[in-house]
Amino acid sequence: MNLEQATRRVEDNLRSALACLPARARAERVAGGPVPCDEPADDGPVEWFVASVDYRIRGVPPEEYGRCLDALLAWWTGNGFVVLTDARPQGLYVWVRHAADGFQMAVQANERGELYLTSTSPGVRLGGEPA
């Protein structure tokens, strides 16, 4: 897999997850792009990258965030993702990784009442080998 393919997969994961949210939810891309890997698996030069995209979710009131996290978690666990962190009920944060391919996703509400959904790939070389 190369970086372009990883980026497409990250976006596909986000689109699928967004379909679990209420119809009035709108996704606003706030960050994205390749991020250099800090620790490539081969200890070689830094030519490994992670495809990463962050969306802010608008149109859903904070009192419905818990239900949104429940819906996302149900979709993730039904589609091969394993829960790495579930900070509920103290915090509204869930982080998952796909068991087969290492792609990760997270959802988090912050202290300002904003909800964010993130998707990242495992490290990939520009030439296409996974980390």
Coordinates of N, CA, C and O in Angstrom, one line a residue:
M1 N 0.8 -1.2 0.0 CA 0.0 0.0 0.0 C 0.9 1.2 0.0 O 1.9 1.3 0.7
N2 N 0.6 2.2 -0.8 CA 1.3 3.4 -0.9 C 0.5 4.5 -0.1 O -0.6 4.3 0.3
L3 N 1.1 5.7 0.0 CA 0.4 6.8 0.7 C -0.9 7.2 0.1 O -1.9 7.4 0.8
E4 N -1.0 7.2 -1.2 CA -2.3 7.6 -1.8 C -3.4 6.6 -1.5 O -4.5 6.9 -1.2
Q5 N -3.0 5.3 -1.5 CA -4.0 4.3 -1.2 C -4.4 4.3 0.3 O -5.6 4.2 0.6
A6 N -3.4 4.6 1.1 CA -3.7 4.7 2.6 C -4.6 5.9 2.8 O -5.5 5.8 3.6
T7 N -4.4 7.0 2.1 CA -5.2 8.2 2.3 C -6.7 7.9 1.9 O -7.6 8.3 2.5
R8 N -6.8 7.2 0.8 CA -8.2 6.8 0.3 C -8.9 5.9 1.4 O -10.0 6.1 1.6
R9 N -8.1 5.0 1.9 CA -8.7 4.1 2.9 C -9.1 4.9 4.2 O -10.2 4.6 4.8
V10 N -8.3 5.8 4.6 CA -8.6 6.7 5.7 C -9.9 7.4 5.5 O -10.8 7.4 6.3
E11 N -10.0 8.0 4.3 CA -11.3 8.7 3.9 C -12.5 7.7 3.9 O -13.6 8.1 4.3
D12 N -12.3 6.5 3.3 CA -13.4 5.6 3.3 C -13.8 5.2 4.7 O -15.0 5.1 4.9
N13 N -12.9 5.0 5.6 CA -13.2 4.7 7.0 C -14.1 5.8 7.6 O -15.0 5.5 8.3
L14 N -13.7 7.0 7.3 CA -14.4 8.2 7.9 C -15.8 8.2 7.3 O -16.8 8.5 8.0
R15 N -15.9 8.1 6.0 CA -17.3 8.1 5.4 C -18.2 7.0 6.0 O -19.4 7.3 6.3
S16 N -17.6 5.9 6.2 CA -18.5 4.8 6.7 C -18.9 5.1 8.2 O -20.0 4.9 8.5
A17 N -17.9 5.6 8.9 CA -18.2 6.0 10.3 C -19.3 7.1 10.4 O -20.2 7.1 11.2
L18 N -19.1 8.1 9.5 CA -20.0 9.2 9.5 C -21.4 8.8 9.2 O -22.4 9.4 9.7
A19 N -21.6 7.8 8.4 CA -22.9 7.3 8.1 C -23.7 6.8 9.3 O -24.9 6.6 9.3
C20 N -23.0 6.5 10.4 CA -23.6 6.0 11.7 C -24.2 7.2 12.5 O -25.0 7.0 13.4
L21 N -23.8 8.4 12.2 CA -24.2 9.6 13.0 C -25.6 10.1 12.5 O -26.0 9.7 11.4
P22 N -26.3 10.9 13.3 CA -27.6 11.4 12.8 C -27.5 12.1 11.5 O -26.4 12.7 11.1
A23 N -28.5 12.1 10.7 CA -28.5 12.6 9.4 C -28.2 14.1 9.3 O -27.6 14.6 8.4
R24 N -28.5 14.8 10.4 CA -28.2 16.3 10.4 C -26.7 16.6 10.7 O -26.3 17.7 10.6
A25 N -25.9 15.5 11.1 CA -24.5 15.7 11.3 C -23.8 16.1 10.0 O -24.0 15.6 9.0
R26 N -22.9 17.1 10.2 CA -22.1 17.6 9.0 C -20.6 17.5 9.4 O -20.3 17.9 10.5
A27 N -19.8 17.0 8.5 CA -18.4 16.8 8.8 C -17.7 17.9 8.1 O -17.8 18.2 6.9
E28 N -16.8 18.6 8.9 CA -16.0 19.7 8.4 C -14.5 19.2 8.5 O -14.0 19.0 9.7
R29 N -13.8 19.1 7.4 CA -12.4 18.7 7.5 C -11.6 19.8 8.1 O -11.6 20.9 7.7
V30 N -10.9 19.5 9.2 CA -10.1 20.5 9.9 C -8.6 20.3 9.8 O -7.8 21.2 10.0
A31 N -8.2 19.1 9.4 CA -6.7 18.7 9.3 C -6.6 17.5 8.5 O -7.6 16.7 8.4
G32 N -5.5 17.3 7.8 CA -5.3 16.1 7.1 C -4.0 16.2 6.3 O -3.5 17.3 6.0
G33 N -3.6 15.0 5.9 CA -2.4 15.0 5.1 C -1.4 14.0 5.6 O -1.6 13.4 6.7
P34 N -0.3 13.8 4.9 CA 0.7 12.8 5.4 C 1.5 13.4 6.6 O 1.8 14.6 6.6
V35 N 1.7 12.6 7.6 CA 2.5 12.9 8.7 C 3.7 12.0 8.8 O 3.5 10.8 8.8
P36 N 4.9 12.5 8.9 CA 6.1 11.6 9.0 C 5.9 10.7 10.3 O 5.5 11.1 11.3
C37 N 6.3 9.4 10.1 CA 6.4 8.5 11.2 C 7.6 8.8 12.0 O 8.7 9.0 11.5
D38 N 7.5 8.8 13.3 CA 8.6 9.1 14.2 C 9.6 7.9 14.3 O 10.8 8.1 14.5
E39 N 9.0 6.7 14.2 CA 9.8 5.5 14.4 C 9.5 4.5 13.4 O 8.7 3.6 13.6
P40 N 10.2 4.6 12.2 CA 9.9 3.6 11.2 C 10.4 2.2 11.7 O 11.3 2.1 12.5
A41 N 9.7 1.2 11.2 CA 9.9 -0.2 11.7 C 11.3 -0.7 11.3 O 11.9 -1.5 12.0
D42 N 12.0 -0.1 10.3 CA 13.3 -0.6 9.9 C 14.4 0.2 10.5 O 15.6 0.0 10.1
D43 N 14.1 1.2 11.3 CA 15.1 2.1 11.9 C 15.9 2.8 10.9 O 17.0 3.3 11.1
G44 N 15.4 2.9 9.7 CA 16.1 3.6 8.6 C 15.7 5.1 8.6 O 15.2 5.6 9.5
P45 N 16.0 5.7 7.5 CA 15.7 7.1 7.3 C 14.2 7.4 7.4 O 13.4 6.5 7.0
V46 N 13.8 8.5 7.8 CA 12.4 8.8 7.9 C 11.8 9.1 6.5 O 11.8 10.1 5.9
E47 N 11.3 8.0 5.9 CA 10.6 8.1 4.7 C 9.2 7.3 4.8 O 8.6 7.0 3.8
W48 N 8.8 7.2 6.0 CA 7.6 6.5 6.3 C 6.6 7.6 6.7 O 7.0 8.6 7.4
F49 N 5.4 7.4 6.3 CA 4.3 8.4 6.6 C 3.0 7.8 7.0 O 2.8 6.6 6.7
V50 N 2.2 8.5 7.8 CA 0.9 8.1 8.2 C -0.1 9.0 7.5 O 0.1 10.3 7.5
A51 N -1.1 8.4 6.8 CA -2.2 9.2 6.3 C -3.1 9.6 7.4 O -3.5 8.7 8.2
S52 N -3.5 10.8 7.6 CA -4.3 11.2 8.7 C -5.3 12.3 8.3 O -5.0 13.2 7.5
V53 N -6.5 12.1 8.8 CA -7.6 13.1 8.5 C -8.4 13.3 9.8 O -8.8 12.4 10.4
D54 N -8.7 14.6 10.1 CA -9.5 15.0 11.2 C -10.7 15.8 10.7 O -10.6 16.7 9.9
Y55 N -11.9 15.4 11.3 CA -13.1 16.1 11.0 C -13.7 16.6 12.3 O -13.8 15.9 13.3
R56 N -14.3 17.8 12.2 CA -15.1 18.3 13.3 C -16.6 18.0 12.9 O -17.0 18.3 11.7
I57 N -17.3 17.5 13.8 CA -18.7 17.1 13.5 C -19.6 18.3 14.0 O -19.6 18.6 15.2
R58 N -20.4 18.8 13.1 CA -21.3 19.9 13.5 C -22.7 19.4 13.3 O -23.0 18.4 12.6
G59 N -23.7 20.1 13.9 CA -25.1 19.8 13.7 C -25.6 18.8 14.7 O -26.8 18.5 14.7
V60 N -24.8 18.3 15.6 CA -25.2 17.4 16.7 C -25.0 18.1 18.0 O -23.9 18.5 18.3
P61 N -26.1 18.3 18.8 CA -25.9 18.9 20.1 C -25.1 18.0 21.1 O -25.2 16.8 21.0
P62 N -24.4 18.7 22.0 CA -23.5 17.9 22.9 C -24.3 16.9 23.8 O -23.7 15.8 24.1
E63 N -25.5 17.1 24.0 CA -26.3 16.1 24.8 C -26.5 14.8 24.0 O -26.9 13.8 24.6
E64 N -26.2 14.8 22.7 CA -26.4 13.6 21.9 C -25.0 12.9 21.6 O -25.0 11.9 21.0
Y65 N -23.9 13.5 22.1 CA -22.6 12.9 21.8 C -22.5 11.5 22.3 O -21.9 10.6 21.7
G66 N -23.0 11.2 23.5 CA -23.0 9.8 24.0 C -23.6 8.8 23.1 O -23.0 7.7 22.8
R67 N -24.7 9.1 22.5 CA -25.4 8.2 21.6 C -24.5 8.1 20.3 O -24.5 7.0 19.7
C68 N -23.9 9.2 19.9 CA -23.0 9.2 18.7 C -21.9 8.2 18.9 O -21.5 7.4 18.1
L69 N -21.2 8.3 20.1 CA -20.1 7.4 20.4 C -20.6 5.9 20.5 O -19.9 5.1 20.0
D70 N -21.8 5.7 21.0 CA -22.3 4.4 21.1 C -22.5 3.8 19.7 O -22.2 2.7 19.4
A71 N -23.1 4.7 18.8 CA -23.3 4.2 17.4 C -22.0 3.9 16.7 O -21.9 2.9 15.9
L72 N -21.0 4.8 16.8 CA -19.7 4.6 16.2 C -19.0 3.3 16.8 O -18.5 2.5 16.0
L73 N -19.1 3.1 18.1 CA -18.5 1.9 18.7 C -19.2 0.7 18.2 O -18.5 -0.3 17.9
A74 N -20.5 0.7 18.0 CA -21.2 -0.5 17.5 C -20.7 -0.8 16.0 O -20.5 -1.9 15.7
W75 N -20.6 0.3 15.2 CA -20.1 0.1 13.8 C -18.7 -0.4 13.8 O -18.4 -1.4 13.1
W76 N -17.8 0.2 14.6 CA -16.4 -0.2 14.7 C -16.3 -1.7 15.1 O -15.6 -2.5 14.4
T77 N -16.9 -2.1 16.2 CA -16.7 -3.5 16.7 C -17.4 -4.5 15.7 O -16.9 -5.6 15.6
G78 N -18.4 -4.0 15.0 CA -19.0 -4.9 14.0 C -18.2 -5.0 12.7 O -18.6 -5.8 11.8
N79 N -17.2 -4.2 12.6 CA -16.5 -4.2 11.3 C -15.0 -4.4 11.5 O -14.1 -3.8 10.8
G80 N -14.6 -5.1 12.5 CA -13.2 -5.6 12.7 C -12.3 -4.7 13.5 O -11.1 -4.9 13.6
F81 N -12.8 -3.6 14.1 CA -12.0 -2.7 14.9 C -12.0 -3.3 16.4 O -13.0 -3.8 16.8
V82 N -10.9 -3.1 17.0 CA -10.7 -3.4 18.4 C -10.5 -2.2 19.2 O -9.8 -1.3 18.8
V83 N -11.2 -2.1 20.4 CA -11.1 -0.9 21.2 C -9.8 -0.9 21.9 O -9.4 -1.8 22.6
L84 N -9.1 0.2 21.8 CA -7.8 0.5 22.5 C -8.1 1.3 23.7 O -7.4 1.0 24.8
T85 N -8.9 2.3 23.6 CA -9.3 3.1 24.8 C -10.8 3.5 24.7 O -11.2 3.9 23.6
D86 N -11.5 3.3 25.8 CA -12.8 3.8 25.9 C -12.9 4.6 27.2 O -12.9 4.0 28.3
A87 N -12.8 5.9 27.2 CA -12.7 6.7 28.4 C -14.1 7.1 29.0 O -14.1 7.8 30.0
R88 N -15.1 6.5 28.5 CA -16.4 6.8 29.0 C -16.6 6.1 30.3 O -16.1 5.0 30.5
P89 N -17.3 6.5 31.3 CA -18.2 7.7 31.3 C -17.4 9.0 31.7 O -18.0 10.1 31.6
Q90 N -16.2 8.9 32.2 CA -15.5 10.1 32.6 C -15.3 11.1 31.5 O -15.4 12.3 31.7
G91 N -14.9 10.6 30.3 CA -14.7 11.4 29.2 C -15.3 10.9 27.9 O -15.6 9.7 27.9
L92 N -15.6 11.7 27.0 CA -16.1 11.3 25.7 C -15.0 11.1 24.7 O -14.7 11.9 23.9
Y93 N -14.4 9.9 24.8 CA -13.2 9.5 23.9 C -13.2 8.0 23.7 O -13.3 7.3 24.7
V94 N -13.1 7.6 22.5 CA -13.0 6.2 22.1 C -11.9 6.2 21.0 O -12.0 6.9 20.0
W95 N -11.0 5.2 21.1 CA -9.9 5.0 20.2 C -9.9 3.5 19.8 O -10.0 2.7 20.6
V96 N -9.9 3.3 18.5 CA -10.0 1.9 18.0 C -8.9 1.6 16.9 O -8.4 2.6 16.2
R97 N -8.6 0.4 16.7 CA -7.7 0.0 15.6 C -8.3 -1.2 14.9 O -8.8 -2.2 15.6
H98 N -8.2 -1.2 13.6 CA -8.6 -2.4 12.8 C -7.7 -3.5 13.0 O -6.5 -3.4 12.8
A99 N -8.2 -4.7 13.4 CA -7.4 -5.8 13.8 C -6.6 -6.4 12.6 O -5.5 -6.8 12.7
A100 N -7.1 -6.3 11.4 CA -6.5 -6.9 10.2 C -5.5 -5.9 9.6 O -4.4 -6.4 9.1
D101 N -5.7 -4.6 9.5 CA -4.8 -3.8 8.8 C -4.2 -2.6 9.5 O -3.4 -1.9 9.0
G102 N -4.5 -2.5 10.8 CA -3.9 -1.4 11.6 C -4.4 0.0 11.5 O -3.8 0.9 12.1
F103 N -5.4 0.2 10.6 CA -5.9 1.6 10.5 C -6.6 1.9 11.8 O -7.2 1.0 12.5
Q104 N -6.5 3.2 12.3 CA -7.1 3.6 13.5 C -8.1 4.7 13.4 O -8.0 5.5 12.4
M105 N -9.0 4.8 14.3 CA -10.0 5.8 14.3 C -10.2 6.2 15.8 O -10.0 5.4 16.7
A106 N -10.6 7.5 16.0 CA -10.9 8.0 17.3 C -12.0 9.0 17.2 O -12.1 9.7 16.2
V107 N -12.8 9.1 18.2 CA -13.8 10.1 18.4 C -13.6 10.8 19.7 O -13.4 10.1 20.7
Q108 N -13.7 12.1 19.8 CA -13.5 12.8 21.0 C -14.3 14.1 21.1 O -14.3 14.8 20.1
A109 N -14.9 14.4 22.2 CA -15.5 15.6 22.5 C -14.6 16.4 23.4 O -14.0 15.8 24.4
N110 N -14.4 17.7 23.2 CA -13.5 18.5 24.0 C -14.3 19.4 25.0 O -15.5 19.4 25.0
E111 N -13.6 20.1 25.8 CA -14.2 20.9 26.9 C -15.0 22.1 26.3 O -15.8 22.7 27.0
R112 N -14.8 22.4 25.0 CA -15.6 23.5 24.4 C -16.9 23.0 23.7 O -17.6 23.7 23.1
G113 N -17.1 21.7 23.9 CA -18.4 21.1 23.4 C -18.3 20.8 21.9 O -19.3 20.6 21.2
E114 N -17.1 20.6 21.4 CA -16.9 20.2 20.0 C -16.6 18.7 19.9 O -16.0 18.1 20.8
L115 N -17.0 18.1 18.8 CA -16.9 16.7 18.6 C -16.0 16.5 17.3 O -16.2 17.1 16.3
Y116 N -15.0 15.6 17.5 CA -14.0 15.4 16.4 C -13.9 13.9 16.1 O -14.0 13.1 17.0
L117 N -13.8 13.6 14.8 CA -13.6 12.2 14.4 C -12.3 12.2 13.6 O -12.1 13.0 12.7
T118 N -11.4 11.2 13.9 CA -10.1 11.1 13.3 C -9.9 9.8 12.7 O -10.4 8.8 13.3
S119 N -9.2 9.7 11.6 CA -8.8 8.4 11.0 C -7.4 8.5 10.6 O -6.9 9.5 10.0
T120 N -6.6 7.4 10.9 CA -5.2 7.4 10.5 C -4.8 6.0 10.0 O -5.5 5.0 10.3
S121 N -3.8 6.0 9.1 CA -3.3 4.7 8.6 C -2.1 4.2 9.4 O -1.5 5.0 10.2
P122 N -1.7 3.0 9.2 CA -0.5 2.6 9.7 C 0.6 3.3 8.9 O 0.3 3.9 7.8
G123 N 1.9 3.2 9.3 CA 2.9 3.8 8.6 C 3.1 3.1 7.2 O 3.1 1.9 7.1
V124 N 3.3 3.9 6.2 CA 3.6 3.4 4.9 C 4.8 4.1 4.3 O 5.0 5.3 4.6
R125 N 5.6 3.4 3.5 CA 6.6 4.1 2.8 C 6.1 4.8 1.5 O 5.1 4.3 1.0
L126 N 6.7 5.8 1.1 CA 6.3 6.5 -0.1 C 6.2 5.5 -1.3 O 5.3 5.5 -2.1
G127 N 7.1 4.5 -1.3 CA 7.1 3.5 -2.3 C 6.1 2.4 -2.2 O 5.8 1.7 -3.1
G128 N 5.5 2.3 -1.0 CA 4.4 1.4 -0.8 C 4.5 0.3 0.2 O 3.6 -0.5 0.3
E129 N 5.6 0.1 0.9 CA 5.6 -1.0 1.9 C 5.1 -0.6 3.2 O 5.4 0.5 3.7
P130 N 4.3 -1.4 3.9 CA 3.8 -1.1 5.2 C 4.9 -1.1 6.3 O 5.9 -1.8 6.1
A131 N 4.7 -0.2 7.3 CA 5.7 -0.2 8.4 C 5.6 -1.4 9.2 O 4.6 -2.1 9.3

